[in-house]
Short mmCIF file of C-alpha atoms in Angstrom, two decimals:
data_model
loop_
_atom_site.label_atom_id
_atom_site.label_comp_id
_atom_site.label_asym_id
_atom_site.label_seq_id
_atom_site.Cartn_x
_atom_site.Cartn_y
_atom_site.Cartn_z
CA MET A 1 73.37 132.70 48.55
CA SER A 2 72.17 131.95 45.03
CA LEU A 3 71.57 128.29 44.20
CA ASP A 4 71.77 127.47 40.50
CA ILE A 5 69.48 124.52 39.69
CA SER A 6 69.47 125.03 35.92
CA CYS A 7 70.15 122.03 33.72
CA PRO A 8 73.81 122.06 32.59
CA PRO A 9 74.07 122.68 28.83
CA HIS A 10 75.28 119.94 26.51
CA HIS A 11 74.20 121.41 23.18
CA GLY A 12 74.77 119.23 20.14
CA MET A 13 74.54 115.85 21.90
CA THR A 14 73.50 113.13 19.42
CA GLU A 15 73.37 110.11 21.75
CA LEU A 16 71.90 110.44 25.20
CA ASP A 17 74.49 110.30 27.99
CA ARG A 18 72.62 110.58 31.27
CA SER A 19 75.81 110.58 33.35
CA VAL A 20 76.83 114.10 32.30
CA PHE A 21 73.76 115.70 33.84
CA LYS A 22 75.09 116.62 37.27
CA ARG A 23 75.08 119.65 39.47
CA THR A 24 76.27 120.08 43.08
CA LEU A 25 74.82 122.76 45.36
CA PRO A 26 76.87 123.30 48.54
CA VAL A 27 74.65 124.62 51.35
CA LEU A 28 74.82 125.33 55.06
CA ALA A 29 73.04 122.83 57.32
CA VAL A 30 72.10 122.65 61.01
CA ARG A 31 72.17 119.42 63.01
CA VAL A 32 68.92 118.92 64.87
CA PRO A 33 67.70 115.95 66.98
CA VAL A 34 65.13 113.85 65.07
CA THR A 35 62.53 114.50 67.77
CA LYS A 36 62.82 118.28 67.36
CA THR A 37 63.11 118.52 63.57
CA LEU A 38 59.50 119.47 62.78
CA GLU A 39 59.32 122.08 65.51
CA PHE A 40 62.69 123.49 64.41
CA LYS A 41 61.58 123.83 60.78
CA LYS A 42 58.35 125.59 61.70
CA ALA A 43 59.98 128.21 63.89
CA ASP A 44 59.53 131.71 62.42
CA GLU A 45 63.22 132.43 62.95
CA VAL A 46 64.21 129.44 60.78
CA LYS A 47 61.61 128.87 58.08
CA LYS A 48 62.45 132.11 56.25
CA CYS A 49 66.01 130.81 55.81
CA LEU A 50 65.23 127.24 54.66
CA VAL A 51 66.20 125.89 51.25
CA ASP A 52 63.08 126.37 49.14
CA LEU A 53 63.64 124.81 45.72
CA PRO A 54 61.28 122.70 43.57
CA ASN A 55 61.49 118.96 44.27
CA ILE A 56 64.37 119.36 46.73
CA ARG A 57 63.99 118.38 50.37
CA ASN A 58 65.24 120.74 53.05
CA VAL A 59 65.71 117.98 55.63
CA GLU A 60 68.21 115.14 55.11
CA PRO A 61 69.53 112.28 57.27
CA ASP A 62 72.73 113.02 59.18
CA PRO A 63 75.38 110.61 57.80
CA ASP A 64 77.32 110.83 61.07
CA ASP A 65 74.47 110.18 63.53
CA PRO A 66 71.11 108.51 62.71
CA ALA A 67 69.58 110.22 65.77
CA ASN A 68 69.95 113.59 64.05
CA ARG A 69 68.71 115.31 60.93
CA LEU A 70 70.30 118.02 58.79
CA VAL A 71 68.09 121.06 58.17
CA LEU A 72 69.29 122.78 55.00
CA LEU A 73 69.57 126.58 54.86
CA SER A 74 69.58 128.91 51.87
CA ARG A 75 72.01 131.41 53.40
CA THR A 76 75.61 131.41 54.54
CA GLU A 77 76.29 131.57 58.25
CA ASP A 78 77.35 135.22 58.03
CA ALA A 79 74.14 136.15 56.20
CA LEU A 80 71.78 134.68 58.80
CA PRO A 81 69.68 137.24 60.74
CA PRO A 82 70.67 137.64 64.41
CA GLU A 83 67.41 136.10 65.66
CA THR A 84 67.95 133.03 63.44
CA ARG A 85 71.52 132.58 64.68
CA GLN A 86 70.31 132.81 68.27
CA TYR A 87 67.50 130.27 67.73
CA ILE A 88 69.94 127.84 66.10
CA SER A 89 72.38 128.31 68.97
CA ASP A 90 69.66 127.56 71.55
CA ASN A 91 67.96 124.63 69.73
CA GLY A 92 70.43 123.17 67.23
CA LEU A 93 73.54 121.01 67.55
CA GLY A 94 75.83 123.13 65.40
CA PHE A 95 76.50 123.91 61.76
CA THR A 96 77.87 121.65 59.03
CA ASN A 97 78.12 121.65 55.27
CA PHE A 98 75.96 119.60 52.93
CA ASP A 99 76.03 119.02 49.15
CA ILE A 100 72.71 118.82 47.32
CA LYS A 101 73.41 116.62 44.30
CA LEU A 102 71.23 116.84 41.22
CA ASN A 103 71.31 114.36 38.34
CA TYR A 104 69.45 113.44 35.14
CA ASP A 105 66.36 112.42 37.10
CA TYR A 106 65.90 115.90 38.55
CA TRP A 107 65.26 117.91 35.39
CA THR A 108 62.09 117.85 33.28
CA THR A 109 61.63 116.61 29.72
CA SER A 110 61.69 120.16 28.40
CA GLU A 111 64.80 121.11 30.39
CA ILE A 112 66.81 118.11 29.22
CA ILE A 113 65.81 118.59 25.57
CA GLN A 114 66.61 122.28 25.85
CA SER A 115 70.03 121.31 27.16
CA VAL A 116 71.01 118.78 24.49
CA LEU A 117 69.74 120.23 21.21
CA PRO A 118 71.72 122.90 19.36
CA TYR A 119 71.01 126.27 20.90
CA GLU A 120 69.56 127.74 17.71
CA LEU A 121 66.87 125.02 17.68
CA VAL A 122 65.66 125.68 21.22
CA ALA A 123 66.02 129.46 21.46
CA ASP A 124 62.21 129.72 21.46
CA GLY A 125 61.53 126.56 23.46
CA ALA A 126 62.03 122.81 23.30
CA PRO A 127 59.86 120.35 21.30
CA ALA A 128 58.72 118.53 24.43
CA SER A 129 54.94 118.47 23.98
CA PHE A 130 53.16 115.28 22.96
CA ALA A 131 49.73 113.71 23.00
CA ALA A 132 49.33 110.55 25.07
CA THR A 133 47.11 107.72 23.86
CA GLY A 134 47.27 104.98 26.43
CA HIS A 135 50.94 103.98 26.73
CA ILE A 136 51.87 105.75 23.47
CA ALA A 137 53.29 109.27 23.24
CA HIS A 138 52.96 110.72 19.75
CA LEU A 139 54.93 113.73 18.65
CA ASN A 140 54.77 115.85 15.53
CA LEU A 141 58.36 117.01 15.13
CA ARG A 142 59.25 119.71 12.66
CA ASP A 143 61.87 118.94 10.02
CA GLU A 144 64.68 120.72 11.84
CA TYR A 145 64.28 118.38 14.83
CA LEU A 146 64.31 115.13 12.84
CA PRO A 147 68.09 114.55 13.11
CA TYR A 148 67.56 114.42 16.89
CA LYS A 149 64.28 112.44 16.90
CA HIS A 150 65.66 109.36 18.68
CA LEU A 151 67.34 111.52 21.30
CA ILE A 152 64.10 113.41 21.92
CA GLY A 153 62.10 110.19 21.96
CA GLN A 154 64.36 108.58 24.56
CA ILE A 155 64.09 111.60 26.84
CA VAL A 156 60.29 111.57 26.57
CA LEU A 157 60.33 107.84 27.36
CA ASP A 158 62.62 108.30 30.38
CA LYS A 159 60.63 111.14 31.87
CA ASN A 160 57.12 109.71 31.55
CA LYS A 161 56.73 106.47 33.46
CA ASN A 162 53.36 105.58 31.92
CA ILE A 163 54.78 105.78 28.40
CA ARG A 164 56.25 102.65 26.80
CA THR A 165 56.22 103.69 23.13
CA VAL A 166 57.13 107.01 21.53
CA VAL A 167 56.15 107.66 17.91
CA ASN A 168 56.59 110.55 15.52
CA LYS A 169 54.14 111.42 12.79
CA VAL A 170 55.63 110.90 9.35
CA ASN A 171 52.83 112.85 7.73
CA THR A 172 49.83 114.89 8.83
CA ILE A 173 46.26 113.69 8.57
CA ASP A 174 44.51 114.99 5.50
CA ASP A 175 41.27 113.20 4.86
CA HIS A 176 41.38 114.05 1.18
CA ASP A 177 44.48 111.86 0.95
CA SER A 178 44.13 109.58 3.97
CA GLU A 179 40.73 107.97 3.54
CA PHE A 180 40.69 106.44 7.00
CA ARG A 181 42.13 109.38 9.00
CA VAL A 182 45.27 107.50 10.05
CA PHE A 183 48.76 108.93 9.89
CA LYS A 184 51.97 107.11 9.14
CA MET A 185 54.21 106.90 12.18
CA GLU A 186 57.61 105.67 13.18
CA VAL A 187 58.76 104.43 16.56
CA ILE A 188 61.54 106.69 17.83
CA ALA A 189 61.86 105.17 21.32
CA GLY A 190 60.53 102.23 23.30
CA GLU A 191 58.77 99.11 22.14
CA PRO A 192 56.79 98.90 18.86
CA ASP A 193 53.47 98.17 20.57
CA PHE A 194 50.48 99.98 19.06
CA ASN A 195 47.72 98.05 20.85
CA VAL A 196 46.18 100.55 23.21
CA VAL A 197 43.88 100.10 26.20
CA LEU A 198 42.53 103.33 27.68
CA ASN A 199 39.59 104.69 29.63
CA GLU A 200 37.47 107.71 28.76
CA SER A 201 33.95 108.75 29.74
CA ASP A 202 33.74 105.78 32.12
CA CYS A 203 34.26 103.43 29.19
CA SER A 204 37.15 101.18 28.19
CA PHE A 205 38.53 101.32 24.65
CA VAL A 206 40.87 98.91 22.88
CA PHE A 207 42.36 99.54 19.44
CA ASP A 208 45.48 99.46 17.29
CA PHE A 209 46.62 103.08 17.22
CA SER A 210 48.53 102.57 13.96
CA LYS A 211 45.36 101.56 12.10
CA VAL A 212 42.60 103.81 13.48
CA TYR A 213 41.97 107.45 14.40
CA TRP A 214 42.01 108.61 18.02
CA ASN A 215 42.69 112.06 19.42
CA SER A 216 43.08 112.30 23.19
CA ARG A 217 42.86 116.10 22.97
CA LEU A 218 39.16 115.73 22.12
CA GLN A 219 38.21 114.17 25.45
CA ALA A 220 36.50 117.34 26.70
CA GLU A 221 34.58 117.64 23.43
CA HIS A 222 33.42 114.04 23.62
CA LYS A 223 32.11 114.73 27.12
CA ARG A 224 30.43 118.01 26.10
CA LEU A 225 28.41 116.42 23.33
CA ILE A 226 27.52 113.26 25.23
CA GLU A 227 26.11 115.41 28.04
CA MET A 228 23.60 116.81 25.53
CA PHE A 229 22.19 113.36 24.84
CA GLN A 230 19.36 112.09 27.03
CA PRO A 231 18.70 108.43 27.88
CA GLY A 232 16.29 106.95 25.37
CA GLU A 233 17.32 109.24 22.50
CA VAL A 234 18.49 107.79 19.20
CA ILE A 235 21.94 108.82 17.98
CA VAL A 236 23.33 108.22 14.48
CA ASP A 237 27.13 108.50 14.37
CA GLY A 238 28.29 108.27 10.76
CA PHE A 239 32.03 108.68 11.43
CA ALA A 240 32.15 106.77 14.69
CA GLY A 241 35.78 105.66 14.72
CA VAL A 242 36.38 103.29 17.63
CA GLY A 243 33.43 104.77 19.52
CA PRO A 244 34.39 107.83 21.63
CA PHE A 245 30.86 109.23 21.14
CA ALA A 246 28.90 106.07 20.39
CA VAL A 247 29.97 103.81 23.26
CA PRO A 248 29.53 106.33 26.13
CA ALA A 249 26.20 107.46 24.64
CA ALA A 250 24.97 103.87 24.60
CA LYS A 251 26.20 103.34 28.14
CA LYS A 252 24.27 106.45 29.16
CA GLY A 253 21.08 104.84 27.87
CA CYS A 254 20.85 106.18 24.32
CA PHE A 255 20.18 103.97 21.29
CA VAL A 256 23.06 104.34 18.86
CA MET A 257 23.72 103.49 15.24
CA GLY A 258 27.48 103.75 14.68
CA SER A 259 29.50 103.25 11.52
CA ASP A 260 32.97 103.92 10.16
CA LEU A 261 34.34 103.41 6.66
CA ASN A 262 37.65 102.11 8.04
CA PRO A 263 37.24 98.32 8.58
CA GLU A 264 39.76 98.44 11.45
CA SER A 265 37.79 101.18 13.20
CA ALA A 266 34.49 99.40 12.61
CA ALA A 267 35.91 96.19 14.10
CA ALA A 268 37.26 98.09 17.11
CA LEU A 269 33.89 99.85 17.52
CA LYS A 270 32.13 96.49 17.63
CA GLY A 271 34.70 95.14 20.09
CA ASN A 272 34.35 98.19 22.34
CA ALA A 273 30.57 97.82 22.33
CA GLU A 274 31.03 94.25 23.54
CA ARG A 275 33.72 95.23 26.03
CA ASN A 276 31.43 97.84 27.61
CA LYS A 277 28.33 95.62 27.42
CA VAL A 278 26.24 97.97 25.28
CA THR A 279 25.62 95.76 22.23
CA ASN A 280 21.89 95.85 23.00
CA ARG A 281 21.90 99.63 22.51
CA LEU A 282 24.62 100.06 19.88
CA ARG A 283 24.44 98.72 16.33
CA THR A 284 27.70 98.89 14.41
CA SER A 285 28.57 98.73 10.73
CA CYS A 286 31.24 99.61 8.17
CA ARG A 287 29.74 101.93 5.55
CA ASP A 288 30.37 105.15 3.71
CA GLY A 289 29.17 108.06 5.85
CA ARG A 290 26.85 109.54 3.23
CA VAL A 291 25.19 106.19 2.55
CA PHE A 292 25.00 105.33 6.23
CA ILE A 293 23.19 108.53 7.20
CA ARG A 294 20.35 107.80 4.80
CA GLU A 295 20.20 104.07 5.45
CA ALA A 296 20.34 104.44 9.25
CA VAL A 297 17.23 106.64 9.23
CA GLN A 298 15.36 103.99 7.26
CA GLU A 299 16.67 101.12 9.39
CA ILE A 300 15.67 102.80 12.64
CA TRP A 301 12.20 103.36 11.18
CA ASP A 302 11.75 99.80 9.92
CA ASP A 303 13.58 97.98 12.73
CA PRO A 304 13.69 100.11 15.87
CA ILE A 305 16.20 99.25 18.58
CA PRO A 306 14.22 97.55 21.39
CA PHE A 307 14.34 99.36 24.70
CA SER A 308 16.83 98.06 27.28
CA GLU A 309 17.42 99.75 30.59
CA PRO A 310 21.07 100.70 31.31
CA SER A 311 22.42 98.83 34.33
CA ASN A 312 23.23 102.06 36.21
CA LEU A 313 19.64 103.30 35.80
CA ALA A 314 18.25 99.89 36.74
CA LYS A 315 20.35 99.85 39.92
CA LYS A 316 19.15 103.35 40.80
CA ARG A 317 15.52 102.38 40.24
CA LEU A 318 15.80 99.18 42.31
CA LYS A 319 17.54 101.10 45.09
CA GLU A 320 14.68 103.59 45.19
CA GLU A 321 12.15 100.73 45.29
CA ARG A 322 13.91 99.03 48.20
CA ARG A 323 14.15 102.32 50.07
CA ALA A 324 10.42 102.89 49.56
CA ARG A 325 9.56 99.43 50.88
CA GLU A 326 11.80 99.86 53.91
CA SER A 327 10.25 103.24 54.72
CA GLY A 328 6.73 101.81 54.54
CA ASN A 329 5.74 103.82 51.47
CA ALA A 330 5.68 100.85 49.11
CA GLY A 331 1.89 100.62 49.12
CA ALA A 332 1.51 104.33 48.48
CA ARG A 333 3.86 104.10 45.55
CA GLY A 334 2.38 100.85 44.26
CA ILE A 335 5.63 98.97 44.87
CA GLY A 336 5.26 95.50 46.30
CA LYS A 337 8.44 93.90 44.98
CA GLU A 338 11.39 94.63 42.76
CA THR A 339 10.10 95.08 39.23
CA GLU A 340 11.43 95.46 35.75
CA ALA A 341 11.20 98.91 34.23
CA PRO A 342 8.18 99.50 32.03
CA LEU A 343 9.23 99.04 28.42
CA PRO A 344 8.64 102.14 26.28
CA ASN A 345 7.82 101.74 22.63
CA PRO A 346 10.94 101.17 20.52
CA ARG A 347 12.31 104.44 19.23
CA ARG A 348 11.84 105.14 15.52
CA ARG A 349 12.92 108.78 15.44
CA VAL A 350 16.54 109.94 15.16
CA ASP A 351 17.29 112.67 17.70
CA HIS A 352 20.94 113.47 16.90
CA PHE A 353 23.37 112.98 14.04
CA VAL A 354 27.10 113.16 14.87
CA MET A 355 29.58 113.97 12.09
CA ASN A 356 33.11 113.93 13.50
CA LEU A 357 35.19 114.20 10.33
CA PRO A 358 36.30 117.82 10.48
CA ALA A 359 38.27 117.86 7.22
CA THR A 360 35.30 116.88 5.04
CA ALA A 361 32.17 116.21 7.12
CA ILE A 362 30.53 119.43 5.96
CA GLU A 363 30.63 118.06 2.40
CA PHE A 364 28.42 115.16 3.52
CA LEU A 365 25.54 117.45 4.50
CA ASP A 366 23.93 116.84 1.13
CA ALA A 367 22.93 113.44 2.54
CA TYR A 368 20.19 115.19 4.55
CA ARG A 369 18.34 116.50 1.49
CA GLY A 370 15.14 114.46 1.44
CA VAL A 371 16.45 112.06 4.10
CA LEU A 372 13.02 111.83 5.79
CA ALA A 373 10.89 112.03 2.62
CA PRO A 374 10.58 108.24 2.11
CA LEU A 375 9.24 107.83 5.65
CA LYS A 376 6.52 110.39 5.17
CA GLU A 377 5.67 109.03 1.74
CA LYS A 378 5.32 105.50 3.10
CA ASP A 379 3.13 106.39 6.09
CA PRO A 380 2.22 110.10 6.48
CA GLY A 381 0.22 109.54 9.65
CA ALA A 382 2.96 107.60 11.43
CA PHE A 383 5.55 110.14 10.30
CA GLU A 384 3.63 113.05 11.82
CA GLN A 385 3.16 111.09 15.03
CA VAL A 386 6.86 110.17 15.33
CA TYR A 387 8.55 113.28 13.91
CA GLY A 388 6.00 116.04 13.46
CA ASP A 389 7.98 119.27 13.71
CA ARG A 390 10.63 117.75 16.02
CA MET A 391 13.48 117.56 13.59
CA PRO A 392 16.81 115.95 14.57
CA MET A 393 19.88 117.92 15.63
CA VAL A 394 22.99 117.65 13.45
CA HIS A 395 26.41 118.09 15.09
CA CYS A 396 28.95 118.62 12.33
CA TYR A 397 32.65 119.18 12.95
CA ALA A 398 34.65 121.33 10.56
CA PHE A 399 37.84 123.34 10.22
CA THR A 400 37.82 127.05 9.55
CA ARG A 401 40.49 129.72 9.19
CA GLU A 402 38.31 132.10 11.19
CA PHE A 403 39.00 132.22 14.93
CA ASP A 404 36.29 134.36 16.55
CA VAL A 405 32.86 132.80 16.84
CA GLY A 406 31.15 135.47 14.73
CA SER A 407 33.41 135.11 11.70
CA ALA A 408 33.71 131.34 12.11
CA GLY A 409 29.94 131.01 12.39
CA ALA A 410 29.39 133.00 9.21
CA ASP A 411 31.91 130.81 7.36
CA LEU A 412 30.45 127.54 8.67
CA ARG A 413 26.84 128.60 8.00
CA LYS A 414 27.66 129.60 4.42
CA ARG A 415 29.38 126.30 3.68
CA ALA A 416 26.74 124.21 5.45
CA GLU A 417 23.89 125.86 3.56
CA GLU A 418 25.74 125.34 0.30
CA TYR A 419 25.88 121.57 0.79
CA LEU A 420 22.43 121.32 2.38
CA GLY A 421 20.94 123.23 -0.52
CA GLY A 422 18.83 125.43 1.74
CA ALA A 423 18.82 127.89 4.64
CA LEU A 424 19.48 127.03 8.26
CA GLY A 425 17.41 128.40 11.12
CA LYS A 426 18.23 131.29 13.42
CA ASP A 427 21.58 131.55 15.16
CA GLY A 428 21.31 131.08 18.90
CA GLU A 429 18.04 129.14 18.57
CA ASP A 430 18.33 126.52 15.85
CA VAL A 431 22.04 126.94 15.15
CA HIS A 432 24.98 126.98 17.59
CA TYR A 433 28.74 127.22 17.11
CA HIS A 434 31.36 125.85 19.48
CA LEU A 435 35.14 126.28 19.26
CA VAL A 436 36.65 122.86 19.95
CA ARG A 437 40.39 123.54 19.68
CA ASP A 438 43.05 125.46 17.81
CA VAL A 439 44.83 123.05 15.50
CA ALA A 440 47.28 125.55 13.99
CA PRO A 441 47.66 129.36 13.86
CA HIS A 442 45.08 129.63 11.06
CA LYS A 443 43.23 126.34 11.49
CA HIS A 444 40.50 126.05 14.09
CA MET A 445 38.20 123.12 14.79
CA TYR A 446 34.56 124.01 15.37
CA CYS A 447 31.32 122.15 15.91
CA ILE A 448 28.25 123.58 14.21
CA SER A 449 25.08 122.15 15.78
CA PHE A 450 21.82 122.85 13.99
CA ARG A 451 18.23 121.69 13.86
CA LEU A 452 17.72 119.98 10.51
CA PRO A 453 15.31 122.22 8.54
CA LYS A 454 12.12 120.30 7.85
CA ASP A 455 11.81 121.57 4.31
CA ILE A 456 15.27 120.21 3.50
CA ALA A 457 14.65 116.88 5.22
CA LEU A 458 11.42 116.36 3.26
CA VAL A 459 12.47 117.68 -0.15
CA VAL A 460 11.50 115.26 -2.91
CA GLY A 461 13.68 114.62 -5.94
#
């Protein structure tokens, strides 16, 4: 017996009518006492004949007797194997018929959209994918789907219980035209609420999604880069947005200088630093990225961020001290009571630069030409002590048409060296390439991470 659970077609629907999505599946059922239902289902003679369909139960209450259950079968009575018929005869209470009823709630977002749009628009699949940012689902519908945008939006809203607002991009982000990396959007379903609260990297973020940049698809990349940073290192994030790199890095114990040219992003960055209690390790500002890179280096040198121990590290240290005292090893370890962590010298050296502006960040690499020269000129001895040959790492995001790492690396290196005005180090040692995501068939987002060449950092003039 074949059971058709496909979504019934209603191609060309313009207004959503949930009531028309119905399908009835008549099946054979066996009455079984409630106390024997589990044993009955597990019997080898029966389980091979049970209804086995996604999100459909094969045991239902018996409407005629609450002391019984109906076990649903996928075969007609005549098609049952002899051993199954015998087992049912010995252990069941007889056959009956049962109707499995499916409605709008049963089918997925993709299946419903596939059912309602004109066939020619969904022959290769339905436009059901979206990116979720907090309670907002944002779609990027192609022109041919726009006449059905409200229909699509309502289906997405219905089928995703954590979504309250569905928006469609009116334009794509192009940083040459959109200075602040925000895209125009329209609400196509739900409430017009753009104020988002979400969690990522053990941090809480609050922002107005209509006024700032956030990409939930970059969560893995945020984590990858943050894992490179070590507590106590100094991070300069020149395109910080609302803080997906800066805030978790500060919470980890790094000292962060974060800035964004968008005043809304800069305000949200400051608010998120306060919300996550990292203001003592994260300085925020609203400046042009090129200017900020050069000024941040000088500010860290002249006014280092004082050391403050992250609460998670402090708790770990105090726990170890208590354990040592309780085990009698306090004297051996020199621990007599709970202490504050020794305060290292404030950090004056930048360890990492983050440049997350893939459309144009590579054009800002000229900011590193001579970026450290004023420090060395002011105090050569202190510069050698603080920096020496330990140059900072630069993590620059960029788009490339090249997909494979070899070709993409060659493209990124060529462009980076052009703006730096000098040669990078050796691939695999001083330079690394990482594919972040495929944005479009011929548009790939990469991160090029390289050790800043000392000769470029110290060039004069």
